[in-house]
C-alpha cells in the first residue's frame, strides 16, 4: 500500500509529531507533502527515512497550489491519501478527487467546541469543512469527544472512526539524575515545589490562569515550556504580581520523538523543483494539534532573558512535582498523558483521553473547575501531600503509539475497500488503460490563481454546536 500524507505544515505541534511517530510504525510505503513551512519536524521525518515535499503554498487562498498538489498525487500513483489539519484536509480532499484517488482519510486532530486549530469556528469555516469532508472516504477522530462533535456537525456516523493519539511511554519515565542536574542548571532549590506546564502560549490554553495561581503560592516555582503570542503578557503578569523570580518561561523545548539529531532536511520544493532551504533545527517540542510546545529557539527563564535551556519534555517532567494543563477545550490531551507516563499527579481543565475513561484508569489525574482560586487551592493540597512519583497508570498503556498505528492500518484497509466498491458500483469493471507515453495534463488553476476561502475573522460566529 502506497500512502501520501498531506499536512498543513511541519513546524512544531502535536499533529506534526504524531504523524512522525505513526510513520515509523505504519507498514505501508509512505511519503509526505507539507503545504507550507517545512520546519523541524520535516527534518526529523526525513532523518527517519520518509521523503517530504514542500508544496510552497503561500496562504489559505492560494488556489495555484491545488493543481500542483493534484498533479503530484497523480504522478505518485498512491493508493490512499491521508490528510492532517484543516487547510490540508480542504485542499487535499479536492486534489485527491481531481487526481482520481478515491480512498481519502482525514484525521481531525484539534476540533474543539469553539475553535478549530486555534481559529474561531465560524459558519464559513464549518461549511467549507463539511463540504469537502464529503469528498473523502473516512474521517478519523482522535477521541470520542471529537467524534461526537463531528456528528453534531452532520458528518455521518458511518464515516467516523476513532483512532486515539499515542505516545512512546518509555521516553517519559522519571529520571532522578536529570531532575537534579536540570534543577541545578535552572537555579531551582533542590527541595522547591515546582509546578509545570507544556503548550503553545496562546490565549485558548489559559496559561494566564496557571501563572496567576502560582503567584498566590509563596515559594512555589512554575516552569512553563512553550512559546507563542501570550509570552510577553505572561511575563508582564508575573512581574506585576511580584513573582518574576518564580515564574520561568523556558521557551520551546527539544524534540520529544527521539532518535538521532536530524541533519538539515532535503525537502523537495515542488514549486521550483529544488531542495527547500535547510530546516531550522533549533529547539522543538510536540503537542496536540492545536499546538503545545512553541516554535523558535529557547528563550530563557524568569524575565525572559537568556539563550535557551536545552531541556526536552521528558527532562522537564522529571524536574517538576505536578503538571497542570489549564486549557478548558482539548481534543485529546497529549500533555496530560505524557505527564502521567512520568508518574506525575496532573491537574487538567480538559483531557478527553482521561475524561472518557473510568477514574481508576488514571488515578493521578484530577480535573479542576476553571478559575484561579480553584487551581490555587488544588495546588496547595498537592503541596501539603508532598512530592513523590505515582505508579504509571493503565491509561498510559492504553494509548501506546503502536496500537494507534495498528488501528489506523485497519482504517486504511476499510477505506480502500469502500473506495473500490463505490468505483465498481458507479462505473462497473474498469477497462484496461491504453498505453501512453505522455503524462496526463495538470488541471488548470483559476486565472487569478486565488480562491476565496472563508475568512474566520469576517464570518459571523455560529451558535454553539449548531449544524448551521
PDB file of C-alpha atoms in Angstrom, residues 61-251:
ATOM      1  CA  UNK A  61      -6.405  31.351  -0.572  1.00  0.00           C
ATOM      2  CA  UNK A  62      -3.567  30.176  -2.818  1.00  0.00           C
ATOM      3  CA  UNK A  63      -5.556  28.223  -5.411  1.00  0.00           C
ATOM      4  CA  UNK A  64      -2.429  27.759  -7.511  1.00  0.00           C
ATOM      5  CA  UNK A  65      -1.387  25.059  -5.044  1.00  0.00           C
ATOM      6  CA  UNK A  66      -4.386  22.922  -5.968  1.00  0.00           C
ATOM      7  CA  UNK A  67      -3.333  21.794  -9.491  1.00  0.00           C
ATOM      8  CA  UNK A  68       0.239  21.317  -8.263  1.00  0.00           C
ATOM      9  CA  UNK A  69      -0.993  19.058  -5.497  1.00  0.00           C
ATOM     10  CA  UNK A  70      -3.322  17.138  -7.824  1.00  0.00           C
ATOM     11  CA  UNK A  71      -0.512  16.592 -10.330  1.00  0.00           C
ATOM     12  CA  UNK A  72       1.788  15.395  -7.569  1.00  0.00           C
ATOM     13  CA  UNK A  73      -0.817  12.906  -6.325  1.00  0.00           C
ATOM     14  CA  UNK A  74      -1.465  11.641  -9.866  1.00  0.00           C
ATOM     15  CA  UNK A  75       2.238  11.221 -10.603  1.00  0.00           C
ATOM     16  CA  UNK A  76       2.868   9.376  -7.349  1.00  0.00           C
ATOM     17  CA  UNK A  77       0.478   6.515  -8.026  1.00  0.00           C
ATOM     18  CA  UNK A  78      -0.823   6.499  -4.471  1.00  0.00           C
ATOM     19  CA  UNK A  79      -3.428   4.016  -3.256  1.00  0.00           C
ATOM     20  CA  UNK A  80      -4.620   6.300  -0.477  1.00  0.00           C
ATOM     21  CA  UNK A  81      -4.304   9.929   0.598  1.00  0.00           C
ATOM     22  CA  UNK A  82      -4.331  10.829   4.300  1.00  0.00           C
ATOM     23  CA  UNK A  83      -4.800  14.498   5.222  1.00  0.00           C
ATOM     24  CA  UNK A  84      -3.998  16.205   8.519  1.00  0.00           C
ATOM     25  CA  UNK A  85      -5.185  19.621   9.796  1.00  0.00           C
ATOM     26  CA  UNK A  86      -7.807  21.958   8.371  1.00  0.00           C
ATOM     27  CA  UNK A  87      -6.153  23.513   5.318  1.00  0.00           C
ATOM     28  CA  UNK A  88      -4.610  20.202   4.240  1.00  0.00           C
ATOM     29  CA  UNK A  89      -7.968  18.488   4.626  1.00  0.00           C
ATOM     30  CA  UNK A  90      -9.729  21.077   2.454  1.00  0.00           C
ATOM     31  CA  UNK A  91      -7.137  21.153  -0.328  1.00  0.00           C
ATOM     32  CA  UNK A  92      -6.074  17.517  -0.016  1.00  0.00           C
ATOM     33  CA  UNK A  93      -9.563  16.065  -0.465  1.00  0.00           C
ATOM     34  CA  UNK A  94     -10.217  18.221  -3.532  1.00  0.00           C
ATOM     35  CA  UNK A  95      -6.810  17.446  -5.068  1.00  0.00           C
ATOM     36  CA  UNK A  96      -7.189  13.712  -4.449  1.00  0.00           C
ATOM     37  CA  UNK A  97     -10.549  13.752  -6.244  1.00  0.00           C
ATOM     38  CA  UNK A  98      -9.004  15.678  -9.153  1.00  0.00           C
ATOM     39  CA  UNK A  99      -6.205  13.110  -9.326  1.00  0.00           C
ATOM     40  CA  UNK A 100      -8.584  10.161  -9.330  1.00  0.00           C
ATOM     41  CA  UNK A 101      -7.744   8.833  -5.862  1.00  0.00           C
ATOM     42  CA  UNK A 102     -10.970   7.849  -4.119  1.00  0.00           C
ATOM     43  CA  UNK A 103      -9.561   6.402  -0.882  1.00  0.00           C
ATOM     44  CA  UNK A 104      -9.089   9.527   1.241  1.00  0.00           C
ATOM     45  CA  UNK A 105      -8.723   9.512   5.022  1.00  0.00           C
ATOM     46  CA  UNK A 106      -8.619  12.706   7.094  1.00  0.00           C
ATOM     47  CA  UNK A 107      -7.626  12.923  10.752  1.00  0.00           C
ATOM     48  CA  UNK A 108      -9.287  15.614  12.841  1.00  0.00           C
ATOM     49  CA  UNK A 109      -6.555  16.379  15.372  1.00  0.00           C
ATOM     50  CA  UNK A 110      -7.823  19.541  17.016  1.00  0.00           C
ATOM     51  CA  UNK A 111     -11.530  20.166  16.858  1.00  0.00           C
ATOM     52  CA  UNK A 112     -12.837  21.976  19.922  1.00  0.00           C
ATOM     53  CA  UNK A 113     -16.297  23.208  20.793  1.00  0.00           C
ATOM     54  CA  UNK A 114     -15.469  26.776  19.837  1.00  0.00           C
ATOM     55  CA  UNK A 115     -12.195  26.609  17.909  1.00  0.00           C
ATOM     56  CA  UNK A 116     -10.549  24.521  15.207  1.00  0.00           C
ATOM     57  CA  UNK A 117      -6.746  24.523  15.454  1.00  0.00           C
ATOM     58  CA  UNK A 118      -6.915  27.870  17.205  1.00  0.00           C
ATOM     59  CA  UNK A 119      -9.154  29.501  14.583  1.00  0.00           C
ATOM     60  CA  UNK A 120     -12.612  30.653  15.575  1.00  0.00           C
ATOM     61  CA  UNK A 121     -15.312  28.284  14.370  1.00  0.00           C
ATOM     62  CA  UNK A 122     -17.414  30.417  12.056  1.00  0.00           C
ATOM     63  CA  UNK A 123     -20.196  29.414   9.696  1.00  0.00           C
ATOM     64  CA  UNK A 124     -17.824  29.769   6.764  1.00  0.00           C
ATOM     65  CA  UNK A 125     -15.117  27.563   8.274  1.00  0.00           C
ATOM     66  CA  UNK A 126     -17.692  24.950   9.244  1.00  0.00           C
ATOM     67  CA  UNK A 127     -19.463  24.985   5.858  1.00  0.00           C
ATOM     68  CA  UNK A 128     -16.215  24.553   3.921  1.00  0.00           C
ATOM     69  CA  UNK A 129     -15.126  21.726   6.200  1.00  0.00           C
ATOM     70  CA  UNK A 130     -18.430  19.874   5.779  1.00  0.00           C
ATOM     71  CA  UNK A 131     -18.489  20.375   2.004  1.00  0.00           C
ATOM     72  CA  UNK A 132     -15.008  18.967   1.474  1.00  0.00           C
ATOM     73  CA  UNK A 133     -15.500  16.200   4.046  1.00  0.00           C
ATOM     74  CA  UNK A 134     -17.987  14.631   1.646  1.00  0.00           C
ATOM     75  CA  UNK A 135     -15.197  14.198  -0.906  1.00  0.00           C
ATOM     76  CA  UNK A 136     -13.326  11.850   1.415  1.00  0.00           C
ATOM     77  CA  UNK A 137     -13.898   8.271   2.483  1.00  0.00           C
ATOM     78  CA  UNK A 138     -13.304   8.370   6.229  1.00  0.00           C
ATOM     79  CA  UNK A 139     -12.807  10.975   8.936  1.00  0.00           C
ATOM     80  CA  UNK A 140     -10.682   9.900  11.889  1.00  0.00           C
ATOM     81  CA  UNK A 141     -11.352  11.451  15.293  1.00  0.00           C
ATOM     82  CA  UNK A 142      -8.617  11.312  17.925  1.00  0.00           C
ATOM     83  CA  UNK A 143     -11.132  10.864  20.749  1.00  0.00           C
ATOM     84  CA  UNK A 144     -14.786  10.034  21.365  1.00  0.00           C
ATOM     85  CA  UNK A 145     -15.251  13.695  22.258  1.00  0.00           C
ATOM     86  CA  UNK A 146     -14.123  14.776  18.788  1.00  0.00           C
ATOM     87  CA  UNK A 147     -16.270  12.071  17.185  1.00  0.00           C
ATOM     88  CA  UNK A 148     -19.336  13.446  18.983  1.00  0.00           C
ATOM     89  CA  UNK A 149     -18.522  16.966  17.762  1.00  0.00           C
ATOM     90  CA  UNK A 150     -18.232  15.706  14.188  1.00  0.00           C
ATOM     91  CA  UNK A 151     -21.627  14.013  14.445  1.00  0.00           C
ATOM     92  CA  UNK A 152     -23.147  17.270  15.679  1.00  0.00           C
ATOM     93  CA  UNK A 153     -21.679  18.937  12.602  1.00  0.00           C
ATOM     94  CA  UNK A 154     -23.562  16.483  10.423  1.00  0.00           C
ATOM     95  CA  UNK A 155     -20.736  14.083   9.496  1.00  0.00           C
ATOM     96  CA  UNK A 156     -22.422  10.672   9.037  1.00  0.00           C
ATOM     97  CA  UNK A 157     -21.767   8.165  11.789  1.00  0.00           C
ATOM     98  CA  UNK A 158     -20.539   5.501   9.367  1.00  0.00           C
ATOM     99  CA  UNK A 159     -17.799   7.809   8.068  1.00  0.00           C
ATOM    100  CA  UNK A 160     -16.301   8.468  11.520  1.00  0.00           C
ATOM    101  CA  UNK A 161     -13.649   6.212  13.057  1.00  0.00           C
ATOM    102  CA  UNK A 162     -11.929   6.856  16.391  1.00  0.00           C
ATOM    103  CA  UNK A 163      -8.171   6.293  16.397  1.00  0.00           C
ATOM    104  CA  UNK A 164      -6.675   7.829  19.552  1.00  0.00           C
ATOM    105  CA  UNK A 165      -3.341   9.584  19.624  1.00  0.00           C
ATOM    106  CA  UNK A 166      -0.474   7.629  21.068  1.00  0.00           C
ATOM    107  CA  UNK A 167       2.850   8.153  22.814  1.00  0.00           C
ATOM    108  CA  UNK A 168       6.100   6.282  23.349  1.00  0.00           C
ATOM    109  CA  UNK A 169       5.645   5.935  27.100  1.00  0.00           C
ATOM    110  CA  UNK A 170       9.177   4.750  27.842  1.00  0.00           C
ATOM    111  CA  UNK A 171      10.572   8.126  26.751  1.00  0.00           C
ATOM    112  CA  UNK A 172       8.820   9.890  29.619  1.00  0.00           C
ATOM    113  CA  UNK A 173       9.954   7.712  32.525  1.00  0.00           C
ATOM    114  CA  UNK A 174      11.086   9.583  35.633  1.00  0.00           C
ATOM    115  CA  UNK A 175      14.856  10.249  35.726  1.00  0.00           C
ATOM    116  CA  UNK A 176      16.084  11.349  39.171  1.00  0.00           C
ATOM    117  CA  UNK A 177      19.550  12.178  37.841  1.00  0.00           C
ATOM    118  CA  UNK A 178      18.081  14.505  35.210  1.00  0.00           C
ATOM    119  CA  UNK A 179      15.937  16.074  37.927  1.00  0.00           C
ATOM    120  CA  UNK A 180      18.970  17.048  39.976  1.00  0.00           C
ATOM    121  CA  UNK A 181      21.042  18.258  37.030  1.00  0.00           C
ATOM    122  CA  UNK A 182      18.311  20.371  35.433  1.00  0.00           C
ATOM    123  CA  UNK A 183      17.186  21.886  38.743  1.00  0.00           C
ATOM    124  CA  UNK A 184      20.771  22.967  39.385  1.00  0.00           C
ATOM    125  CA  UNK A 185      21.058  24.379  35.856  1.00  0.00           C
ATOM    126  CA  UNK A 186      17.891  26.422  36.330  1.00  0.00           C
ATOM    127  CA  UNK A 187      18.872  27.597  39.791  1.00  0.00           C
ATOM    128  CA  UNK A 188      15.944  25.855  41.495  1.00  0.00           C
ATOM    129  CA  UNK A 189      16.323  24.812  45.143  1.00  0.00           C
ATOM    130  CA  UNK A 190      16.516  21.006  45.408  1.00  0.00           C
ATOM    131  CA  UNK A 191      13.538  20.922  47.782  1.00  0.00           C
ATOM    132  CA  UNK A 192      11.367  23.513  45.958  1.00  0.00           C
ATOM    133  CA  UNK A 193       7.830  22.565  44.987  1.00  0.00           C
ATOM    134  CA  UNK A 194       7.766  23.037  41.213  1.00  0.00           C
ATOM    135  CA  UNK A 195       4.688  23.217  39.003  1.00  0.00           C
ATOM    136  CA  UNK A 196       4.999  22.625  35.267  1.00  0.00           C
ATOM    137  CA  UNK A 197       3.068  23.171  32.071  1.00  0.00           C
ATOM    138  CA  UNK A 198       3.740  22.445  28.402  1.00  0.00           C
ATOM    139  CA  UNK A 199       1.998  24.118  25.485  1.00  0.00           C
ATOM    140  CA  UNK A 200       1.818  26.905  22.976  1.00  0.00           C
ATOM    141  CA  UNK A 201       1.438  30.233  24.706  1.00  0.00           C
ATOM    142  CA  UNK A 202      -1.888  31.185  23.160  1.00  0.00           C
ATOM    143  CA  UNK A 203      -4.977  32.561  24.846  1.00  0.00           C
ATOM    144  CA  UNK A 204      -7.013  29.363  24.477  1.00  0.00           C
ATOM    145  CA  UNK A 205      -4.555  27.354  26.579  1.00  0.00           C
ATOM    146  CA  UNK A 206      -5.304  29.625  29.588  1.00  0.00           C
ATOM    147  CA  UNK A 207      -1.786  29.668  30.970  1.00  0.00           C
ATOM    148  CA  UNK A 208      -2.674  33.040  32.455  1.00  0.00           C
ATOM    149  CA  UNK A 209      -4.795  31.150  34.983  1.00  0.00           C
ATOM    150  CA  UNK A 210      -1.813  28.978  35.879  1.00  0.00           C
ATOM    151  CA  UNK A 211       0.565  31.939  36.244  1.00  0.00           C
ATOM    152  CA  UNK A 212      -1.866  33.826  38.491  1.00  0.00           C
ATOM    153  CA  UNK A 213      -2.485  30.729  40.628  1.00  0.00           C
ATOM    154  CA  UNK A 214       1.243  30.192  41.226  1.00  0.00           C
ATOM    155  CA  UNK A 215       1.732  33.847  42.168  1.00  0.00           C
ATOM    156  CA  UNK A 216      -0.589  33.163  45.123  1.00  0.00           C
ATOM    157  CA  UNK A 217       1.612  30.324  46.426  1.00  0.00           C
ATOM    158  CA  UNK A 218       4.757  31.693  48.131  1.00  0.00           C
ATOM    159  CA  UNK A 219       7.894  29.652  47.416  1.00  0.00           C
ATOM    160  CA  UNK A 220       6.330  27.674  44.578  1.00  0.00           C
ATOM    161  CA  UNK A 221       8.050  27.797  41.186  1.00  0.00           C
ATOM    162  CA  UNK A 222       6.479  27.431  37.746  1.00  0.00           C
ATOM    163  CA  UNK A 223       8.265  26.036  34.679  1.00  0.00           C
ATOM    164  CA  UNK A 224       6.344  26.753  31.507  1.00  0.00           C
ATOM    165  CA  UNK A 225       7.671  25.217  28.279  1.00  0.00           C
ATOM    166  CA  UNK A 226       6.431  26.636  25.012  1.00  0.00           C
ATOM    167  CA  UNK A 227       6.320  29.818  23.015  1.00  0.00           C
ATOM    168  CA  UNK A 228       3.678  31.964  21.416  1.00  0.00           C
ATOM    169  CA  UNK A 229       1.963  35.343  21.323  1.00  0.00           C
ATOM    170  CA  UNK A 230       0.983  35.278  25.010  1.00  0.00           C
ATOM    171  CA  UNK A 231       4.588  35.122  26.222  1.00  0.00           C
ATOM    172  CA  UNK A 232       5.046  38.865  26.786  1.00  0.00           C
ATOM    173  CA  UNK A 233       1.696  39.136  28.562  1.00  0.00           C
ATOM    174  CA  UNK A 234       2.525  36.262  30.907  1.00  0.00           C
ATOM    175  CA  UNK A 235       5.918  37.750  31.769  1.00  0.00           C
ATOM    176  CA  UNK A 236       4.299  41.105  32.474  1.00  0.00           C
ATOM    177  CA  UNK A 237       1.706  39.403  34.669  1.00  0.00           C
ATOM    178  CA  UNK A 238       4.413  37.657  36.699  1.00  0.00           C
ATOM    179  CA  UNK A 239       6.199  40.954  37.226  1.00  0.00           C
ATOM    180  CA  UNK A 240       3.004  42.752  38.251  1.00  0.00           C
ATOM    181  CA  UNK A 241       2.375  40.166  40.954  1.00  0.00           C
ATOM    182  CA  UNK A 242       5.978  40.329  42.180  1.00  0.00           C
ATOM    183  CA  UNK A 243       6.729  36.731  41.164  1.00  0.00           C
ATOM    184  CA  UNK A 244       9.047  37.088  38.169  1.00  0.00           C
ATOM    185  CA  UNK A 245      11.789  35.213  40.068  1.00  0.00           C
ATOM    186  CA  UNK A 246       9.485  32.180  40.441  1.00  0.00           C
ATOM    187  CA  UNK A 247       7.799  32.119  37.003  1.00  0.00           C
ATOM    188  CA  UNK A 248      10.204  30.567  34.498  1.00  0.00           C
ATOM    189  CA  UNK A 249       9.236  30.694  30.822  1.00  0.00           C
ATOM    190  CA  UNK A 250      11.582  28.255  29.141  1.00  0.00           C
ATOM    191  CA  UNK A 251      10.666  28.889  25.525  1.00  0.00           C
TER     192      UNK A 251
END
